[in-house]
Amino acid sequence: MPKVREALSAAIQRLGDCVDAEILLAYALSKPRSWLIAHADDMLSAEHAVAYTVLVEQREAGEPVAYITGRRGFWTFDLEVTPATLIPRPETELLVELALDRLPHDADAKVLDLGTGTGAVALALARERPRTQVMATDTSTEALAVAQRNAERHGIKNVSFVHGDWFTPLGERCFDLIVSNPPYIESHDPHLNQGDLRFEPMSALASGQDGLNDIRRIIRDAGRHLVQQGWLLFEHGWNQGDAVRMLLSNASFANVLTMRDLEERDRVSGGCWSVSNDCDLR
Ligand code: GLN
């Protein structure tokens, strides 16, 4: 039987990725990754060696590590992830940060997360601002079930989940802040046929010819669901900043802005709703 270090180096050779190889071995052994270093000279049992080989083969066939292990870290959470949900990305934490900047610690607020997937953004906001009530929607009932389990596992109570397409299930409800990480990839982008994206739900990734179909709908309808001075913030592609700022300005949003991610690429835009609304703040 191989030692931990031998199994790892064989997997690194096959996968060309040290982190993936470690995460999968730790998963096969039900140990934290740090355990592997301290036990590099331990022998793997036959069952563990076989289990690890199966996982490495799955990864070699292209399956994302997060779907193999069913977990992905986001913000302060270890989240359940399934092929019904987009795999949370680190760059989406920028959306969380910008939303938190607009949510006071010491006041009640109503927040809407459109297309919540695993619940990543909604849960982060609910955890950081306990006085906020977060409503999170998704068109996928399977994704909502994952999000619900994530809320339960992390004991987060100030979030509720609603099934439906963007604003459709919300009636005349109004919010102080609306956030979304919608699909925004151009439908013909070759990246959709490469790497991890091949395994993720297309409905969470692609959005028409220019990638902006869903963002256009969100911008068009958000005003009806925002209190005056309420903010809309959403993630988008690195090359969509100019287009979405234009859409926001044309739709009567003020203070329109785009923020860049750690790689210095346009990533999140938004604006403040400048018009008064007959709001249902239930
Ligand atoms: N940022 C993701 C990617 O390009 C896409 C996520 C999304 O469409 N919301 O892989």
PDB file of C-alpha atoms and ligand atoms in Angstrom:
ATOM      1  CA  MET A   1       0.000   0.000   0.000  1.00  0.00           C
ATOM      2  CA  PRO A   2       1.278   3.500  -0.727  1.00  0.00           C
ATOM      3  CA  LYS A   3       2.227   6.050   1.871  1.00  0.00           C
ATOM      4  CA  VAL A   4       0.218   9.280   2.008  1.00  0.00           C
ATOM      5  CA  ARG A   5       3.064  11.162   0.307  1.00  0.00           C
ATOM      6  CA  GLU A   6       3.343   8.573  -2.478  1.00  0.00           C
ATOM      7  CA  ALA A   7      -0.382   8.537  -3.183  1.00  0.00           C
ATOM      8  CA  LEU A   8      -0.325  12.317  -3.285  1.00  0.00           C
ATOM      9  CA  SER A   9       2.590  12.632  -5.646  1.00  0.00           C
ATOM     10  CA  ALA A  10       1.074  10.049  -8.013  1.00  0.00           C
ATOM     11  CA  ALA A  11      -2.196  12.042  -8.034  1.00  0.00           C
ATOM     12  CA  ILE A  12      -0.385  15.354  -8.544  1.00  0.00           C
ATOM     13  CA  GLN A  13       1.339  13.789 -11.524  1.00  0.00           C
ATOM     14  CA  ARG A  14      -2.006  12.750 -13.014  1.00  0.00           C
ATOM     15  CA  LEU A  15      -3.972  15.897 -12.217  1.00  0.00           C
ATOM     16  CA  GLY A  16      -1.220  18.471 -12.584  1.00  0.00           C
ATOM     17  CA  ASP A  17      -2.659  20.210  -9.545  1.00  0.00           C
ATOM     18  CA  CYS A  18      -1.406  19.943  -5.998  1.00  0.00           C
ATOM     19  CA  VAL A  19      -4.399  21.551  -4.287  1.00  0.00           C
ATOM     20  CA  ASP A  20      -6.957  19.330  -6.042  1.00  0.00           C
ATOM     21  CA  ALA A  21      -4.905  16.224  -5.191  1.00  0.00           C
ATOM     22  CA  GLU A  22      -4.745  17.219  -1.514  1.00  0.00           C
ATOM     23  CA  ILE A  23      -8.422  18.159  -1.213  1.00  0.00           C
ATOM     24  CA  LEU A  24      -9.463  14.835  -2.729  1.00  0.00           C
ATOM     25  CA  LEU A  25      -7.175  12.773  -0.492  1.00  0.00           C
ATOM     26  CA  ALA A  26      -8.317  14.641   2.607  1.00  0.00           C
ATOM     27  CA  TYR A  27     -11.902  13.993   1.489  1.00  0.00           C
ATOM     28  CA  ALA A  28     -11.243  10.270   0.917  1.00  0.00           C
ATOM     29  CA  LEU A  29      -9.774  10.019   4.421  1.00  0.00           C
ATOM     30  CA  SER A  30     -12.353  12.327   6.084  1.00  0.00           C
ATOM     31  CA  LYS A  31      -9.488  14.399   7.504  1.00  0.00           C
ATOM     32  CA  PRO A  32      -8.574  18.079   7.205  1.00  0.00           C
ATOM     33  CA  ARG A  33      -5.966  18.908   4.584  1.00  0.00           C
ATOM     34  CA  SER A  34      -3.464  19.843   7.295  1.00  0.00           C
ATOM     35  CA  TRP A  35      -3.542  16.230   8.528  1.00  0.00           C
ATOM     36  CA  LEU A  36      -1.843  15.088   5.319  1.00  0.00           C
ATOM     37  CA  ILE A  37       1.371  16.968   6.087  1.00  0.00           C
ATOM     38  CA  ALA A  38       1.767  15.566   9.583  1.00  0.00           C
ATOM     39  CA  HIS A  39       0.973  12.043   8.367  1.00  0.00           C
ATOM     40  CA  ALA A  40       2.877  11.990   5.086  1.00  0.00           C
ATOM     41  CA  ASP A  41       4.578   8.704   6.056  1.00  0.00           C
ATOM     42  CA  ASP A  42       1.418   6.889   7.181  1.00  0.00           C
ATOM     43  CA  MET A  43       0.302   3.986   5.053  1.00  0.00           C
ATOM     44  CA  LEU A  44      -3.050   4.253   3.311  1.00  0.00           C
ATOM     45  CA  SER A  45      -5.427   1.345   3.874  1.00  0.00           C
ATOM     46  CA  ALA A  46      -6.395  -0.627   0.768  1.00  0.00           C
ATOM     47  CA  GLU A  47      -9.926   0.811   0.875  1.00  0.00           C
ATOM     48  CA  HIS A  48      -8.685   4.374   1.164  1.00  0.00           C
ATOM     49  CA  ALA A  49      -6.218   3.877  -1.672  1.00  0.00           C
ATOM     50  CA  VAL A  50      -8.990   2.557  -3.935  1.00  0.00           C
ATOM     51  CA  ALA A  51     -11.419   5.297  -2.909  1.00  0.00           C
ATOM     52  CA  TYR A  52      -8.769   7.914  -3.662  1.00  0.00           C
ATOM     53  CA  THR A  53      -8.053   6.445  -7.082  1.00  0.00           C
ATOM     54  CA  VAL A  54     -11.760   6.679  -7.966  1.00  0.00           C
ATOM     55  CA  LEU A  55     -11.878  10.352  -6.926  1.00  0.00           C
ATOM     56  CA  VAL A  56      -8.737  11.168  -8.897  1.00  0.00           C
ATOM     57  CA  GLU A  57     -10.261   9.496 -11.957  1.00  0.00           C
ATOM     58  CA  GLN A  58     -13.431  11.563 -11.603  1.00  0.00           C
ATOM     59  CA  ARG A  59     -11.335  14.706 -11.467  1.00  0.00           C
ATOM     60  CA  GLU A  60      -9.234  13.552 -14.391  1.00  0.00           C
ATOM     61  CA  ALA A  61     -12.469  13.191 -16.377  1.00  0.00           C
ATOM     62  CA  GLY A  62     -13.100  16.879 -15.708  1.00  0.00           C
ATOM     63  CA  GLU A  63     -15.592  16.846 -12.861  1.00  0.00           C
ATOM     64  CA  PRO A  64     -15.132  19.894 -10.601  1.00  0.00           C
ATOM     65  CA  VAL A  65     -13.622  19.175  -7.177  1.00  0.00           C
ATOM     66  CA  ALA A  66     -16.539  20.960  -5.485  1.00  0.00           C
ATOM     67  CA  TYR A  67     -19.038  18.564  -7.085  1.00  0.00           C
ATOM     68  CA  ILE A  68     -16.929  15.527  -6.181  1.00  0.00           C
ATOM     69  CA  THR A  69     -16.651  16.520  -2.529  1.00  0.00           C
ATOM     70  CA  GLY A  70     -20.025  18.312  -2.409  1.00  0.00           C
ATOM     71  CA  ARG A  71     -18.411  21.245  -0.575  1.00  0.00           C
ATOM     72  CA  ARG A  72     -16.951  24.669  -1.312  1.00  0.00           C
ATOM     73  CA  GLY A  73     -15.786  27.410   1.015  1.00  0.00           C
ATOM     74  CA  PHE A  74     -17.348  30.865   0.624  1.00  0.00           C
ATOM     75  CA  TRP A  75     -17.042  33.818   3.019  1.00  0.00           C
ATOM     76  CA  THR A  76     -16.897  32.162   6.465  1.00  0.00           C
ATOM     77  CA  PHE A  77     -18.872  29.092   5.400  1.00  0.00           C
ATOM     78  CA  ASP A  78     -18.258  25.586   4.239  1.00  0.00           C
ATOM     79  CA  LEU A  79     -21.224  25.228   1.852  1.00  0.00           C
ATOM     80  CA  GLU A  80     -22.940  22.223   0.372  1.00  0.00           C
ATOM     81  CA  VAL A  81     -22.709  22.344  -3.430  1.00  0.00           C
ATOM     82  CA  THR A  82     -24.429  20.077  -5.965  1.00  0.00           C
ATOM     83  CA  PRO A  83     -24.565  20.025  -9.776  1.00  0.00           C
ATOM     84  CA  ALA A  84     -27.901  21.891  -9.419  1.00  0.00           C
ATOM     85  CA  THR A  85     -25.991  24.946  -8.191  1.00  0.00           C
ATOM     86  CA  LEU A  86     -23.243  27.181  -9.488  1.00  0.00           C
ATOM     87  CA  ILE A  87     -20.010  26.617  -7.551  1.00  0.00           C
ATOM     88  CA  PRO A  88     -19.451  29.765  -5.454  1.00  0.00           C
ATOM     89  CA  ARG A  89     -16.483  31.840  -6.681  1.00  0.00           C
ATOM     90  CA  PRO A  90     -14.114  33.877  -4.506  1.00  0.00           C
ATOM     91  CA  GLU A  91     -14.701  36.992  -6.666  1.00  0.00           C
ATOM     92  CA  THR A  92     -18.364  36.994  -5.607  1.00  0.00           C
ATOM     93  CA  GLU A  93     -17.207  37.975  -2.109  1.00  0.00           C
ATOM     94  CA  LEU A  94     -16.797  41.487  -3.594  1.00  0.00           C
ATOM     95  CA  LEU A  95     -20.586  41.585  -4.052  1.00  0.00           C
ATOM     96  CA  VAL A  96     -20.985  40.649  -0.375  1.00  0.00           C
ATOM     97  CA  GLU A  97     -18.552  43.379   0.725  1.00  0.00           C
ATOM     98  CA  LEU A  98     -20.269  46.092  -1.316  1.00  0.00           C
ATOM     99  CA  ALA A  99     -23.656  45.006   0.001  1.00  0.00           C
ATOM    100  CA  LEU A 100     -22.405  45.058   3.612  1.00  0.00           C
ATOM    101  CA  ASP A 101     -21.144  48.634   3.083  1.00  0.00           C
ATOM    102  CA  ARG A 102     -24.786  49.575   2.469  1.00  0.00           C
ATOM    103  CA  LEU A 103     -26.329  47.639   5.367  1.00  0.00           C
ATOM    104  CA  PRO A 104     -26.105  49.275   8.799  1.00  0.00           C
ATOM    105  CA  HIS A 105     -25.358  47.034  11.805  1.00  0.00           C
ATOM    106  CA  ASP A 106     -27.849  48.816  14.012  1.00  0.00           C
ATOM    107  CA  ALA A 107     -30.995  48.988  11.875  1.00  0.00           C
ATOM    108  CA  ASP A 108     -33.503  46.592  10.385  1.00  0.00           C
ATOM    109  CA  ALA A 109     -33.309  46.136   6.642  1.00  0.00           C
ATOM    110  CA  LYS A 110     -34.879  44.025   3.949  1.00  0.00           C
ATOM    111  CA  VAL A 111     -32.615  42.400   1.388  1.00  0.00           C
ATOM    112  CA  LEU A 112     -33.401  40.383  -1.722  1.00  0.00           C
ATOM    113  CA  ASP A 113     -30.937  37.932  -3.329  1.00  0.00           C
ATOM    114  CA  LEU A 114     -32.003  36.947  -6.854  1.00  0.00           C
ATOM    115  CA  GLY A 115     -30.839  33.557  -8.115  1.00  0.00           C
ATOM    116  CA  THR A 116     -29.319  32.445  -4.848  1.00  0.00           C
ATOM    117  CA  GLY A 117     -27.948  29.023  -5.936  1.00  0.00           C
ATOM    118  CA  THR A 118     -26.190  27.551  -2.888  1.00  0.00           C
ATOM    119  CA  GLY A 119     -27.394  30.567  -0.878  1.00  0.00           C
ATOM    120  CA  ALA A 120     -23.817  31.852  -0.624  1.00  0.00           C
ATOM    121  CA  VAL A 121     -24.506  35.600  -0.885  1.00  0.00           C
ATOM    122  CA  ALA A 122     -27.790  35.551   1.038  1.00  0.00           C
ATOM    123  CA  LEU A 123     -26.262  33.582   3.913  1.00  0.00           C
ATOM    124  CA  ALA A 124     -23.197  35.812   4.146  1.00  0.00           C
ATOM    125  CA  LEU A 125     -25.382  38.941   4.394  1.00  0.00           C
ATOM    126  CA  ALA A 126     -27.772  37.328   6.863  1.00  0.00           C
ATOM    127  CA  ARG A 127     -24.880  36.164   9.070  1.00  0.00           C
ATOM    128  CA  GLU A 128     -23.066  39.535   9.049  1.00  0.00           C
ATOM    129  CA  ARG A 129     -26.220  41.616   9.609  1.00  0.00           C
ATOM    130  CA  PRO A 130     -28.476  39.741  12.043  1.00  0.00           C
ATOM    131  CA  ARG A 131     -31.115  42.505  11.990  1.00  0.00           C
ATOM    132  CA  THR A 132     -31.563  42.109   8.257  1.00  0.00           C
ATOM    133  CA  GLN A 133     -34.301  39.925   6.782  1.00  0.00           C
ATOM    134  CA  VAL A 134     -32.994  38.306   3.629  1.00  0.00           C
ATOM    135  CA  MET A 135     -35.278  36.827   0.998  1.00  0.00           C
ATOM    136  CA  ALA A 136     -33.586  34.612  -1.593  1.00  0.00           C
ATOM    137  CA  THR A 137     -35.111  33.353  -4.850  1.00  0.00           C
ATOM    138  CA  ASP A 138     -34.182  30.786  -7.439  1.00  0.00           C
ATOM    139  CA  THR A 139     -35.933  29.153 -10.404  1.00  0.00           C
ATOM    140  CA  SER A 140     -34.431  25.808  -9.423  1.00  0.00           C
ATOM    141  CA  THR A 141     -36.220  23.982  -6.610  1.00  0.00           C
ATOM    142  CA  GLU A 142     -33.200  21.696  -6.341  1.00  0.00           C
ATOM    143  CA  ALA A 143     -30.907  24.681  -5.777  1.00  0.00           C
ATOM    144  CA  LEU A 144     -33.324  26.101  -3.193  1.00  0.00           C
ATOM    145  CA  ALA A 145     -33.236  22.820  -1.286  1.00  0.00           C
ATOM    146  CA  VAL A 146     -29.424  23.042  -1.177  1.00  0.00           C
ATOM    147  CA  ALA A 147     -29.603  26.685  -0.031  1.00  0.00           C
ATOM    148  CA  GLN A 148     -32.126  25.773   2.661  1.00  0.00           C
ATOM    149  CA  ARG A 149     -29.862  23.009   3.973  1.00  0.00           C
ATOM    150  CA  ASN A 150     -26.932  25.419   3.998  1.00  0.00           C
ATOM    151  CA  ALA A 151     -28.974  27.887   6.076  1.00  0.00           C
ATOM    152  CA  GLU A 152     -29.962  25.128   8.504  1.00  0.00           C
ATOM    153  CA  ARG A 153     -26.454  23.719   8.818  1.00  0.00           C
ATOM    154  CA  HIS A 154     -25.113  27.153   9.708  1.00  0.00           C
ATOM    155  CA  GLY A 155     -28.037  28.025  11.982  1.00  0.00           C
ATOM    156  CA  ILE A 156     -29.044  31.089   9.982  1.00  0.00           C
ATOM    157  CA  LYS A 157     -32.662  32.023  10.666  1.00  0.00           C
ATOM    158  CA  ASN A 158     -33.060  35.474   9.121  1.00  0.00           C
ATOM    159  CA  VAL A 159     -33.259  34.189   5.580  1.00  0.00           C
ATOM    160  CA  SER A 160     -36.244  32.818   3.664  1.00  0.00           C
ATOM    161  CA  PHE A 161     -36.311  31.067   0.300  1.00  0.00           C
ATOM    162  CA  VAL A 162     -38.831  31.609  -2.473  1.00  0.00           C
ATOM    163  CA  HIS A 163     -39.208  29.701  -5.718  1.00  0.00           C
ATOM    164  CA  GLY A 164     -39.589  31.629  -8.961  1.00  0.00           C
ATOM    165  CA  ASP A 165     -38.127  33.511 -11.869  1.00  0.00           C
ATOM    166  CA  TRP A 166     -36.395  36.761 -10.827  1.00  0.00           C
ATOM    167  CA  PHE A 167     -39.055  39.115  -9.412  1.00  0.00           C
ATOM    168  CA  THR A 168     -42.081  37.042 -10.423  1.00  0.00           C
ATOM    169  CA  PRO A 169     -42.850  35.503  -6.996  1.00  0.00           C
ATOM    170  CA  LEU A 170     -42.484  38.798  -5.101  1.00  0.00           C
ATOM    171  CA  GLY A 171     -45.760  40.610  -5.778  1.00  0.00           C
ATOM    172  CA  GLU A 172     -45.309  44.265  -4.815  1.00  0.00           C
ATOM    173  CA  ARG A 173     -42.744  43.553  -2.083  1.00  0.00           C
ATOM    174  CA  CYS A 174     -40.035  46.179  -1.672  1.00  0.00           C
ATOM    175  CA  PHE A 175     -36.494  45.950  -0.361  1.00  0.00           C
ATOM    176  CA  ASP A 176     -33.745  48.228   0.903  1.00  0.00           C
ATOM    177  CA  LEU A 177     -31.143  46.340  -1.098  1.00  0.00           C
ATOM    178  CA  ILE A 178     -31.263  43.912  -4.004  1.00  0.00           C
ATOM    179  CA  VAL A 179     -28.229  41.747  -4.839  1.00  0.00           C
ATOM    180  CA  SER A 180     -27.662  39.150  -7.517  1.00  0.00           C
ATOM    181  CA  ASN A 181     -25.010  36.987  -9.101  1.00  0.00           C
ATOM    182  CA  PRO A 182     -26.994  36.241 -12.257  1.00  0.00           C
ATOM    183  CA  PRO A 183     -25.916  34.302 -15.346  1.00  0.00           C
ATOM    184  CA  TYR A 184     -23.935  36.664 -17.587  1.00  0.00           C
ATOM    185  CA  ILE A 185     -21.747  34.655 -19.955  1.00  0.00           C
ATOM    186  CA  GLU A 186     -22.332  35.119 -23.695  1.00  0.00           C
ATOM    187  CA  SER A 187     -24.168  32.060 -25.023  1.00  0.00           C
ATOM    188  CA  HIS A 188     -21.467  31.434 -27.639  1.00  0.00           C
ATOM    189  CA  ASP A 189     -18.496  31.874 -25.304  1.00  0.00           C
ATOM    190  CA  PRO A 190     -16.189  28.893 -25.886  1.00  0.00           C
ATOM    191  CA  HIS A 191     -15.354  28.795 -22.146  1.00  0.00           C
ATOM    192  CA  LEU A 192     -18.789  27.228 -21.589  1.00  0.00           C
ATOM    193  CA  ASN A 193     -17.400  24.075 -23.218  1.00  0.00           C
ATOM    194  CA  GLN A 194     -14.192  24.035 -21.182  1.00  0.00           C
ATOM    195  CA  GLY A 195     -13.084  23.067 -17.674  1.00  0.00           C
ATOM    196  CA  ASP A 196     -15.437  23.166 -14.709  1.00  0.00           C
ATOM    197  CA  LEU A 197     -18.054  25.255 -16.549  1.00  0.00           C
ATOM    198  CA  ARG A 198     -19.067  22.194 -18.607  1.00  0.00           C
ATOM    199  CA  PHE A 199     -20.464  20.629 -15.433  1.00  0.00           C
ATOM    200  CA  GLU A 200     -22.292  23.636 -14.013  1.00  0.00           C
ATOM    201  CA  PRO A 201     -25.967  24.439 -14.737  1.00  0.00           C
ATOM    202  CA  MET A 202     -26.103  26.361 -18.023  1.00  0.00           C
ATOM    203  CA  SER A 203     -29.055  28.366 -16.668  1.00  0.00           C
ATOM    204  CA  ALA A 204     -26.740  29.771 -13.969  1.00  0.00           C
ATOM    205  CA  LEU A 205     -23.995  30.702 -16.442  1.00  0.00           C
ATOM    206  CA  ALA A 206     -25.209  31.842 -19.860  1.00  0.00           C
ATOM    207  CA  SER A 207     -27.632  34.627 -20.678  1.00  0.00           C
ATOM    208  CA  GLY A 208     -28.220  35.211 -24.378  1.00  0.00           C
ATOM    209  CA  GLN A 209     -26.051  36.488 -27.171  1.00  0.00           C
ATOM    210  CA  ASP A 210     -24.356  39.312 -25.230  1.00  0.00           C
ATOM    211  CA  GLY A 211     -24.709  37.674 -21.795  1.00  0.00           C
ATOM    212  CA  LEU A 212     -26.960  40.505 -20.617  1.00  0.00           C
ATOM    213  CA  ASN A 213     -30.489  39.112 -21.028  1.00  0.00           C
ATOM    214  CA  ASP A 214     -31.010  38.452 -17.336  1.00  0.00           C
ATOM    215  CA  ILE A 215     -29.190  41.580 -16.179  1.00  0.00           C
ATOM    216  CA  ARG A 216     -31.467  43.644 -18.468  1.00  0.00           C
ATOM    217  CA  ARG A 217     -34.529  42.082 -16.836  1.00  0.00           C
ATOM    218  CA  ILE A 218     -33.175  42.613 -13.352  1.00  0.00           C
ATOM    219  CA  ILE A 219     -32.391  46.279 -14.032  1.00  0.00           C
ATOM    220  CA  ARG A 220     -35.758  46.817 -15.731  1.00  0.00           C
ATOM    221  CA  ASP A 221     -37.792  45.438 -12.830  1.00  0.00           C
ATOM    222  CA  ALA A 222     -35.637  46.237  -9.782  1.00  0.00           C
ATOM    223  CA  GLY A 223     -36.985  49.774  -9.415  1.00  0.00           C
ATOM    224  CA  ARG A 224     -40.479  48.509  -8.654  1.00  0.00           C
ATOM    225  CA  HIS A 225     -39.037  46.544  -5.735  1.00  0.00           C
ATOM    226  CA  LEU A 226     -36.674  49.101  -4.203  1.00  0.00           C
ATOM    227  CA  VAL A 227     -37.401  51.759  -1.632  1.00  0.00           C
ATOM    228  CA  GLN A 228     -36.251  55.218  -2.614  1.00  0.00           C
ATOM    229  CA  GLN A 229     -32.461  55.344  -2.006  1.00  0.00           C
ATOM    230  CA  GLY A 230     -32.355  51.537  -2.040  1.00  0.00           C
ATOM    231  CA  TRP A 231     -29.455  49.911  -3.875  1.00  0.00           C
ATOM    232  CA  LEU A 232     -29.225  47.333  -6.631  1.00  0.00           C
ATOM    233  CA  LEU A 233     -25.849  45.533  -6.845  1.00  0.00           C
ATOM    234  CA  PHE A 234     -24.992  42.658  -9.157  1.00  0.00           C
ATOM    235  CA  GLU A 235     -22.039  40.726 -10.504  1.00  0.00           C
ATOM    236  CA  HIS A 236     -21.182  40.691 -14.216  1.00  0.00           C
ATOM    237  CA  GLY A 237     -18.429  39.855 -16.674  1.00  0.00           C
ATOM    238  CA  TRP A 238     -15.128  41.756 -16.923  1.00  0.00           C
ATOM    239  CA  ASN A 239     -16.132  43.280 -20.278  1.00  0.00           C
ATOM    240  CA  GLN A 240     -19.694  44.314 -19.345  1.00  0.00           C
ATOM    241  CA  GLY A 241     -19.020  47.314 -17.082  1.00  0.00           C
ATOM    242  CA  ASP A 242     -19.757  50.018 -19.691  1.00  0.00           C
ATOM    243  CA  ALA A 243     -22.916  48.297 -20.911  1.00  0.00           C
ATOM    244  CA  VAL A 244     -24.422  47.720 -17.475  1.00  0.00           C
ATOM    245  CA  ARG A 245     -23.651  51.253 -16.266  1.00  0.00           C
ATOM    246  CA  MET A 246     -25.499  52.549 -19.310  1.00  0.00           C
ATOM    247  CA  LEU A 247     -28.467  50.260 -18.587  1.00  0.00           C
ATOM    248  CA  LEU A 248     -28.549  51.410 -14.966  1.00  0.00           C
ATOM    249  CA  SER A 249     -28.416  55.124 -15.845  1.00  0.00           C
ATOM    250  CA  ASN A 250     -31.124  54.739 -18.483  1.00  0.00           C
ATOM    251  CA  ALA A 251     -33.351  53.026 -15.908  1.00  0.00           C
ATOM    252  CA  SER A 252     -33.206  55.992 -13.454  1.00  0.00           C
ATOM    253  CA  PHE A 253     -30.538  54.629 -11.134  1.00  0.00           C
ATOM    254  CA  ALA A 254     -28.273  57.257  -9.562  1.00  0.00           C
ATOM    255  CA  ASN A 255     -24.711  57.006  -8.173  1.00  0.00           C
ATOM    256  CA  VAL A 256     -24.031  54.304 -10.739  1.00  0.00           C
ATOM    257  CA  LEU A 257     -20.720  52.555 -10.065  1.00  0.00           C
ATOM    258  CA  THR A 258     -18.567  49.604 -11.045  1.00  0.00           C
ATOM    259  CA  MET A 259     -16.070  47.957  -8.717  1.00  0.00           C
ATOM    260  CA  ARG A 260     -13.133  45.798  -9.731  1.00  0.00           C
ATOM    261  CA  ASP A 261     -12.143  42.431  -8.303  1.00  0.00           C
ATOM    262  CA  LEU A 262      -8.698  41.475  -6.975  1.00  0.00           C
ATOM    263  CA  GLU A 263      -7.578  40.824 -10.533  1.00  0.00           C
ATOM    264  CA  GLU A 264      -8.442  44.443 -11.378  1.00  0.00           C
ATOM    265  CA  ARG A 265     -11.343  43.458 -13.600  1.00  0.00           C
ATOM    266  CA  ASP A 266     -14.801  45.050 -13.629  1.00  0.00           C
ATOM    267  CA  ARG A 267     -16.882  42.660 -11.550  1.00  0.00           C
ATOM    268  CA  VAL A 268     -19.778  44.296  -9.658  1.00  0.00           C
ATOM    269  CA  SER A 269     -21.943  47.247 -10.673  1.00  0.00           C
ATOM    270  CA  GLY A 270     -24.905  48.939  -9.141  1.00  0.00           C
ATOM    271  CA  GLY A 271     -26.896  52.038  -8.546  1.00  0.00           C
ATOM    272  CA  CYS A 272     -29.207  53.749  -6.106  1.00  0.00           C
ATOM    273  CA  TRP A 273     -32.926  53.950  -6.902  1.00  0.00           C
ATOM    274  CA  SER A 274     -33.798  57.633  -7.080  1.00  0.00           C
ATOM    275  CA  VAL A 275     -37.576  57.472  -7.531  1.00  0.00           C
ATOM    276  CA  SER A 276     -40.225  57.242  -4.799  1.00  0.00           C
ATOM    277  CA  ASN A 277     -42.219  54.033  -4.724  1.00  0.00           C
ATOM    278  CA  ASP A 278     -45.506  52.797  -3.282  1.00  0.00           C
ATOM    279  CA  CYS A 279     -43.815  50.091  -1.331  1.00  0.00           C
ATOM    280  CA  ASP A 280     -45.016  47.008   0.377  1.00  0.00           C
ATOM    281  CA  LEU A 281     -42.405  46.577   3.110  1.00  0.00           C
ATOM    282  CA  ARG A 282     -43.962  43.479   4.706  1.00  0.00           C
TER     283      ARG A 282
HETATM  284  N1  GLN B   1     -17.825  34.171 -12.960  1.00  0.00           N
HETATM  285  C1  GLN B   1     -18.260  32.935 -13.521  1.00  0.00           C
HETATM  286  C2  GLN B   1     -17.330  32.479 -14.603  1.00  0.00           C
HETATM  287  O1  GLN B   1     -17.015  33.234 -15.489  1.00  0.00           O
HETATM  288  C3  GLN B   1     -19.669  33.027 -14.052  1.00  0.00           C
HETATM  289  C4  GLN B   1     -20.644  33.109 -12.960  1.00  0.00           C
HETATM  290  C5  GLN B   1     -21.946  33.685 -13.399  1.00  0.00           C
HETATM  291  O2  GLN B   1     -22.346  33.584 -14.557  1.00  0.00           O
HETATM  292  N2  GLN B   1     -22.613  34.289 -12.510  1.00  0.00           N
HETATM  293  O3  GLN B   1     -16.901  31.348 -14.558  1.00  0.00           O
END
